Amino acid sequence: EPYPVLTSSAASDVYRDSHKARKRFGQNFLHDPLVIQRIVQAINPLRGQRLLEIGPGQGAITLPLLRACRHLEVVELDRDLIQPLADKAATAGELVIHQQDALRFDFRSLADGERLRTVGNLPYNISTPLLFHLLEQADAIQDMHFMLQKEVVDRMAAAPGGGDYGRLSVMIQYHCRVEPLFRVGPGAFKPAPRVDSALVRLTPWPQPPFPVKDTGLLTTLVRQAFSQRRKTLRNALKGLLSEQGIRATGTDPAARPETIGVEQYVALANQLETET
């Protein structure tokens, strides 16, 4: 395993209240104090930093973060959670609650000259589209600490050549340094999900290691390549890049999409930019 398994027998009901988790919101509430402590330690919140939590739920991470930094912004879609959260946070610090859908939220609007530190136990059912929404605003983000389905973290961190490597791997690694931190078992949540979870740290590059001329073209090219990942690049990219164009980047047109790295995808996107 690339990161340690984190389990605890000291599960606590301190964060449980009468709210029933809603499947349509993908709610699985953290309740394990050891896991919560490790997450907060990994984030290391400091006073004066601009912290934003996505999906605070019942406040398992919210309250210790707020006590550490004294000011916290949160985005929560479920209106029934908002008043209980505000009540719990009343003595911990200044909590600003945005009752909105994170998939449509303008994160740049909160940066205010200083980049955001973004955290969250993300709903599994929207985690991938939400990550892409955040990547579009990566210039406003200092770092991200997210609890995700372990399978998603494995895909984000995957190297070329394996079954986990795909569109998500290329686009996340183009924008960010990816650090899987630790794995968490289902028992840390209520209700317990049917899968393992993992905490990951994403740090947007100040300058991408392999700069692309047009990120929109990179997005288009990578999406088309992995929509037909079993085909060769010459066939998967047909209509975008010619075989000659692929060869011009030093890439073998007979290679399959899952076998080439981020640097080669950037070279292909830059070649496409010169041809359009």
GROMACS .gro file of C-alpha atoms in nm:
model
  276
    1GLU     CA    1   0.000   0.000   0.000
    2PRO     CA    2   0.132   0.348  -0.082
    3TYR     CA    3  -0.010   0.484   0.245
    4PRO     CA    4  -0.089   0.340   0.590
    5VAL     CA    5  -0.423   0.199   0.700
    6LEU     CA    6  -0.583   0.398   0.980
    7THR     CA    7  -0.826   0.218   1.209
    8SER     CA    8  -0.953   0.288   1.558
    9SER     CA    9  -1.150   0.091   1.813
   10ALA     CA   10  -1.228   0.408   2.008
   11ALA     CA   11  -1.528   0.511   1.799
   12SER     CA   12  -1.724   0.795   1.952
   13ASP     CA   13  -2.080   0.918   1.915
   14VAL     CA   14  -1.985   1.273   2.010
   15TYR     CA   15  -2.084   1.407   1.666
   16ARG     CA   16  -2.403   1.206   1.624
   17ASP     CA   17  -2.734   1.389   1.637
   18SER     CA   18  -3.086   1.323   1.517
   19HIS     CA   19  -3.012   1.402   1.151
   20LYS     CA   20  -3.058   1.100   0.925
   21ALA     CA   21  -2.795   1.073   0.652
   22ARG     CA   22  -2.944   1.134   0.309
   23LYS     CA   23  -2.849   0.909   0.022
   24ARG     CA   24  -2.923   1.173  -0.241
   25PHE     CA   25  -2.658   1.399  -0.084
   26GLY     CA   26  -2.411   1.110  -0.053
   27GLN     CA   27  -2.385   1.165   0.323
   28ASN     CA   28  -2.154   0.948   0.534
   29PHE     CA   29  -2.069   1.129   0.859
   30LEU     CA   30  -1.728   1.089   1.022
   31HIS     CA   31  -1.744   0.995   1.388
   32ASP     CA   32  -1.410   0.830   1.473
   33PRO     CA   33  -1.205   1.067   1.695
   34LEU     CA   34  -0.869   0.918   1.592
   35VAL     CA   35  -0.945   0.970   1.223
   36ILE     CA   36  -1.070   1.324   1.289
   37GLN     CA   37  -0.754   1.404   1.485
   38ARG     CA   38  -0.529   1.270   1.209
   39ILE     CA   39  -0.714   1.471   0.944
   40VAL     CA   40  -0.681   1.795   1.140
   41GLN     CA   41  -0.311   1.723   1.204
   42ALA     CA   42  -0.256   1.666   0.831
   43ILE     CA   43  -0.426   1.996   0.747
   44ASN     CA   44  -0.240   2.183   1.025
   45PRO     CA   45  -0.473   2.487   1.025
   46LEU     CA   46  -0.324   2.815   1.148
   47ARG     CA   47  -0.482   3.143   1.246
   48GLY     CA   48  -0.501   3.396   0.965
   49GLN     CA   49  -0.528   3.132   0.691
   50ARG     CA   50  -0.835   3.131   0.466
   51LEU     CA   51  -0.993   2.790   0.525
   52LEU     CA   52  -1.296   2.655   0.342
   53GLU     CA   53  -1.469   2.325   0.418
   54ILE     CA   54  -1.691   2.156   0.162
   55GLY     CA   55  -1.978   1.954   0.309
   56PRO     CA   56  -1.926   2.004   0.685
   57GLY     CA   57  -2.215   1.772   0.769
   58GLN     CA   58  -2.247   1.740   1.146
   59GLY     CA   59  -1.924   1.930   1.215
   60ALA     CA   60  -1.680   1.646   1.285
   61ILE     CA   61  -1.391   1.829   1.116
   62THR     CA   62  -1.551   2.175   1.128
   63LEU     CA   63  -1.531   2.228   1.502
   64PRO     CA   64  -1.162   2.138   1.555
   65LEU     CA   65  -1.068   2.341   1.245
   66LEU     CA   66  -1.266   2.639   1.373
   67ARG     CA   67  -1.106   2.620   1.717
   68ALA     CA   68  -0.763   2.620   1.554
   69CYS     CA   69  -0.810   2.904   1.305
   70ARG     CA   70  -1.103   3.096   1.464
   71HIS     CA   71  -1.258   3.176   1.124
   72LEU     CA   72  -1.392   2.920   0.878
   73GLU     CA   73  -1.610   2.929   0.567
   74VAL     CA   74  -1.819   2.623   0.481
   75VAL     CA   75  -2.034   2.522   0.183
   76GLU     CA   76  -2.328   2.297   0.276
   77LEU     CA   77  -2.618   2.197   0.051
   78ASP     CA   78  -2.842   2.028   0.310
   79ARG     CA   79  -3.038   2.312   0.475
   80ASP     CA   80  -3.142   2.087   0.767
   81LEU     CA   81  -2.779   2.067   0.881
   82ILE     CA   82  -2.715   2.441   0.885
   83GLN     CA   83  -2.880   2.554   1.209
   84PRO     CA   84  -2.746   2.261   1.418
   85LEU     CA   85  -2.398   2.334   1.278
   86ALA     CA   86  -2.427   2.704   1.360
   87ASP     CA   87  -2.540   2.619   1.714
   88LYS     CA   88  -2.247   2.381   1.771
   89ALA     CA   89  -1.997   2.636   1.638
   90ALA     CA   90  -2.130   2.933   1.837
   91THR     CA   91  -1.851   2.927   2.096
   92ALA     CA   92  -1.572   2.788   1.876
   93GLY     CA   93  -1.514   3.087   1.647
   94GLU     CA   94  -1.660   3.270   1.348
   95LEU     CA   95  -1.832   3.026   1.112
   96VAL     CA   96  -1.963   3.155   0.777
   97ILE     CA   97  -2.208   2.910   0.619
   98HIS     CA   98  -2.285   2.920   0.246
   99GLN     CA   99  -2.600   2.715   0.177
  100GLN     CA  100  -2.511   2.628  -0.184
  101ASP     CA  101  -2.422   2.343  -0.415
  102ALA     CA  102  -2.041   2.304  -0.417
  103LEU     CA  103  -2.057   2.196  -0.783
  104ARG     CA  104  -2.175   2.548  -0.873
  105PHE     CA  105  -1.988   2.743  -0.606
  106ASP     CA  106  -1.747   3.023  -0.704
  107PHE     CA  107  -1.444   2.943  -0.488
  108ARG     CA  108  -1.248   3.235  -0.634
  109SER     CA  109  -1.498   3.474  -0.475
  110LEU     CA  110  -1.366   3.379  -0.130
  111ALA     CA  111  -0.993   3.395  -0.206
  112ASP     CA  112  -0.981   3.776  -0.163
  113GLY     CA  113  -0.613   3.813  -0.251
  114GLU     CA  114  -0.506   3.508  -0.047
  115ARG     CA  115  -0.543   3.155  -0.176
  116LEU     CA  116  -0.784   2.916  -0.006
  117ARG     CA  117  -0.700   2.605   0.190
  118THR     CA  118  -0.985   2.372   0.099
  119VAL     CA  119  -1.087   2.063   0.299
  120GLY     CA  120  -1.373   1.818   0.302
  121ASN     CA  121  -1.514   1.471   0.342
  122LEU     CA  122  -1.650   1.475  -0.013
  123PRO     CA  123  -1.969   1.292  -0.112
  124TYR     CA  124  -1.864   0.995  -0.325
  125ASN     CA  125  -2.143   1.054  -0.576
  126ILE     CA  126  -2.007   1.396  -0.684
  127SER     CA  127  -1.637   1.369  -0.600
  128THR     CA  128  -1.500   1.349  -0.957
  129PRO     CA  129  -1.705   1.636  -1.109
  130LEU     CA  130  -1.633   1.844  -0.797
  131LEU     CA  131  -1.258   1.785  -0.835
  132PHE     CA  132  -1.273   1.904  -1.197
  133HIS     CA  133  -1.474   2.211  -1.087
  134LEU     CA  134  -1.203   2.292  -0.832
  135LEU     CA  135  -0.923   2.240  -1.086
  136GLU     CA  136  -1.081   2.512  -1.302
  137GLN     CA  137  -1.022   2.748  -1.007
  138ALA     CA  138  -0.685   2.607  -0.895
  139ASP     CA  139  -0.522   2.951  -0.918
  140ALA     CA  140  -0.730   3.052  -0.613
  141ILE     CA  141  -0.638   2.744  -0.406
  142GLN     CA  142  -0.329   2.686  -0.191
  143ASP     CA  143  -0.398   2.321  -0.111
  144MET     CA  144  -0.679   2.067  -0.077
  145HIS     CA  145  -0.723   1.791   0.179
  146PHE     CA  146  -1.006   1.557   0.084
  147MET     CA  147  -1.147   1.233   0.217
  148LEU     CA  148  -1.247   1.033  -0.088
  149GLN     CA  149  -1.325   0.680  -0.193
  150LYS     CA  150  -0.989   0.499  -0.185
  151GLU     CA  151  -1.039   0.389  -0.546
  152VAL     CA  152  -1.061   0.754  -0.654
  153VAL     CA  153  -0.740   0.843  -0.466
  154ASP     CA  154  -0.566   0.544  -0.628
  155ARG     CA  155  -0.673   0.675  -0.970
  156MET     CA  156  -0.555   1.027  -0.891
  157ALA     CA  157  -0.208   0.908  -0.789
  158ALA     CA  158  -0.169   0.634  -1.052
  159ALA     CA  159   0.134   0.612  -1.281
  160PRO     CA  160   0.109   0.524  -1.651
  161GLY     CA  161   0.075   0.158  -1.738
  162GLY     CA  162  -0.176   0.044  -1.476
  163GLY     CA  163  -0.550  -0.004  -1.482
  164ASP     CA  164  -0.604   0.286  -1.237
  165TYR     CA  165  -0.436   0.536  -1.470
  166GLY     CA  166  -0.678   0.745  -1.673
  167ARG     CA  167  -0.825   1.086  -1.745
  168LEU     CA  168  -0.849   1.177  -1.376
  169SER     CA  169  -0.482   1.083  -1.319
  170VAL     CA  170  -0.356   1.300  -1.606
  171MET     CA  171  -0.565   1.607  -1.531
  172ILE     CA  172  -0.510   1.603  -1.152
  173GLN     CA  173  -0.135   1.546  -1.189
  174TYR     CA  174  -0.109   1.820  -1.452
  175HIS     CA  175  -0.257   2.072  -1.205
  176CYS     CA  176  -0.140   1.937  -0.867
  177ARG     CA  177   0.111   1.741  -0.666
  178VAL     CA  178  -0.082   1.436  -0.536
  179GLU     CA  179  -0.002   1.289  -0.193
  180PRO     CA  180  -0.213   0.998  -0.063
  181LEU     CA  181  -0.188   1.027   0.317
  182PHE     CA  182  -0.374   0.740   0.485
  183ARG     CA  183  -0.654   0.491   0.434
  184VAL     CA  184  -0.969   0.483   0.649
  185GLY     CA  185  -1.201   0.186   0.699
  186PRO     CA  186  -1.581   0.202   0.666
  187GLY     CA  187  -1.633   0.190   1.044
  188ALA     CA  188  -1.514   0.551   1.082
  189PHE     CA  189  -1.839   0.671   0.921
  190LYS     CA  190  -2.210   0.656   0.995
  191PRO     CA  191  -2.365   0.508   0.794
  192ALA     CA  192  -2.065   0.293   0.705
  193PRO     CA  193  -1.996   0.300   0.329
  194ARG     CA  194  -1.927  -0.026   0.146
  195VAL     CA  195  -1.581   0.087   0.042
  196ASP     CA  196  -1.257   0.205   0.202
  197SER     CA  197  -1.177   0.576   0.201
  198ALA     CA  198  -0.848   0.767   0.192
  199LEU     CA  199  -0.727   1.116   0.274
  200VAL     CA  200  -0.534   1.287  -0.004
  201ARG     CA  201  -0.344   1.617  -0.019
  202LEU     CA  202  -0.352   1.806  -0.350
  203THR     CA  203  -0.118   2.103  -0.391
  204PRO     CA  204  -0.163   2.308  -0.708
  205TRP     CA  205   0.169   2.368  -0.884
  206PRO     CA  206   0.283   2.735  -0.877
  207GLN     CA  207   0.388   2.661  -1.235
  208PRO     CA  208   0.300   2.328  -1.399
  209PRO     CA  209   0.614   2.113  -1.453
  210PHE     CA  210   0.506   2.073  -1.817
  211PRO     CA  211   0.327   2.393  -1.927
  212VAL     CA  212   0.048   2.354  -2.178
  213LYS     CA  213  -0.043   2.634  -2.417
  214ASP     CA  214  -0.419   2.572  -2.392
  215THR     CA  215  -0.566   2.375  -2.100
  216GLY     CA  216  -0.894   2.344  -2.290
  217LEU     CA  217  -0.720   2.152  -2.566
  218LEU     CA  218  -0.547   1.930  -2.310
  219THR     CA  219  -0.884   1.854  -2.151
  220THR     CA  220  -1.038   1.770  -2.489
  221LEU     CA  221  -0.747   1.554  -2.600
  222VAL     CA  222  -0.724   1.357  -2.274
  223ARG     CA  223  -1.100   1.301  -2.263
  224GLN     CA  224  -1.102   1.166  -2.620
  225ALA     CA  225  -0.795   0.948  -2.562
  226PHE     CA  226  -0.939   0.773  -2.257
  227SER     CA  227  -1.288   0.736  -2.398
  228GLN     CA  228  -1.123   0.473  -2.622
  229ARG     CA  229  -0.835   0.364  -2.400
  230ARG     CA  230  -0.800   0.018  -2.556
  231LYS     CA  231  -0.730   0.166  -2.898
  232THR     CA  232  -0.393   0.291  -3.017
  233LEU     CA  233  -0.332   0.666  -3.001
  234ARG     CA  234  -0.353   0.693  -3.381
  235ASN     CA  235  -0.710   0.559  -3.364
  236ALA     CA  236  -0.815   0.712  -3.030
  237LEU     CA  237  -0.710   1.061  -3.141
  238LYS     CA  238  -0.847   1.032  -3.496
  239GLY     CA  239  -1.007   1.361  -3.595
  240LEU     CA  240  -0.787   1.556  -3.350
  241LEU     CA  241  -0.427   1.471  -3.434
  242SER     CA  242  -0.284   1.295  -3.738
  243GLU     CA  243  -0.033   1.013  -3.705
  244GLN     CA  244   0.229   1.259  -3.830
  245GLY     CA  245   0.131   1.506  -3.559
  246ILE     CA  246   0.161   1.237  -3.290
  247ARG     CA  247   0.506   1.138  -3.420
  248ALA     CA  248   0.616   1.503  -3.418
  249THR     CA  249   0.597   1.495  -3.034
  250GLY     CA  250   0.820   1.188  -3.010
  251THR     CA  251   0.522   0.970  -2.917
  252ASP     CA  252   0.458   0.631  -3.075
  253PRO     CA  253   0.119   0.638  -3.256
  254ALA     CA  254   0.084   0.265  -3.176
  255ALA     CA  255   0.099   0.331  -2.800
  256ARG     CA  256  -0.220   0.301  -2.596
  257PRO     CA  257  -0.355   0.599  -2.398
  258GLU     CA  258  -0.286   0.443  -2.056
  259THR     CA  259   0.084   0.395  -2.132
  260ILE     CA  260   0.197   0.757  -2.181
  261GLY     CA  261   0.264   1.015  -1.910
  262VAL     CA  262   0.146   1.368  -1.836
  263GLU     CA  263   0.446   1.522  -2.015
  264GLN     CA  264   0.355   1.339  -2.338
  265TYR     CA  265  -0.010   1.444  -2.313
  266VAL     CA  266   0.103   1.805  -2.275
  267ALA     CA  267   0.328   1.766  -2.582
  268LEU     CA  268   0.034   1.624  -2.779
  269ALA     CA  269  -0.193   1.912  -2.668
  270ASN     CA  270   0.073   2.167  -2.763
  271GLN     CA  271   0.110   2.000  -3.104
  272LEU     CA  272  -0.267   2.017  -3.147
  273GLU     CA  273  -0.254   2.389  -3.061
  274THR     CA  274  -0.001   2.453  -3.339
  275GLU     CA  275  -0.222   2.269  -3.590
  276THR     CA  276  -0.549   2.452  -3.505
   0.00000   0.00000   0.00000
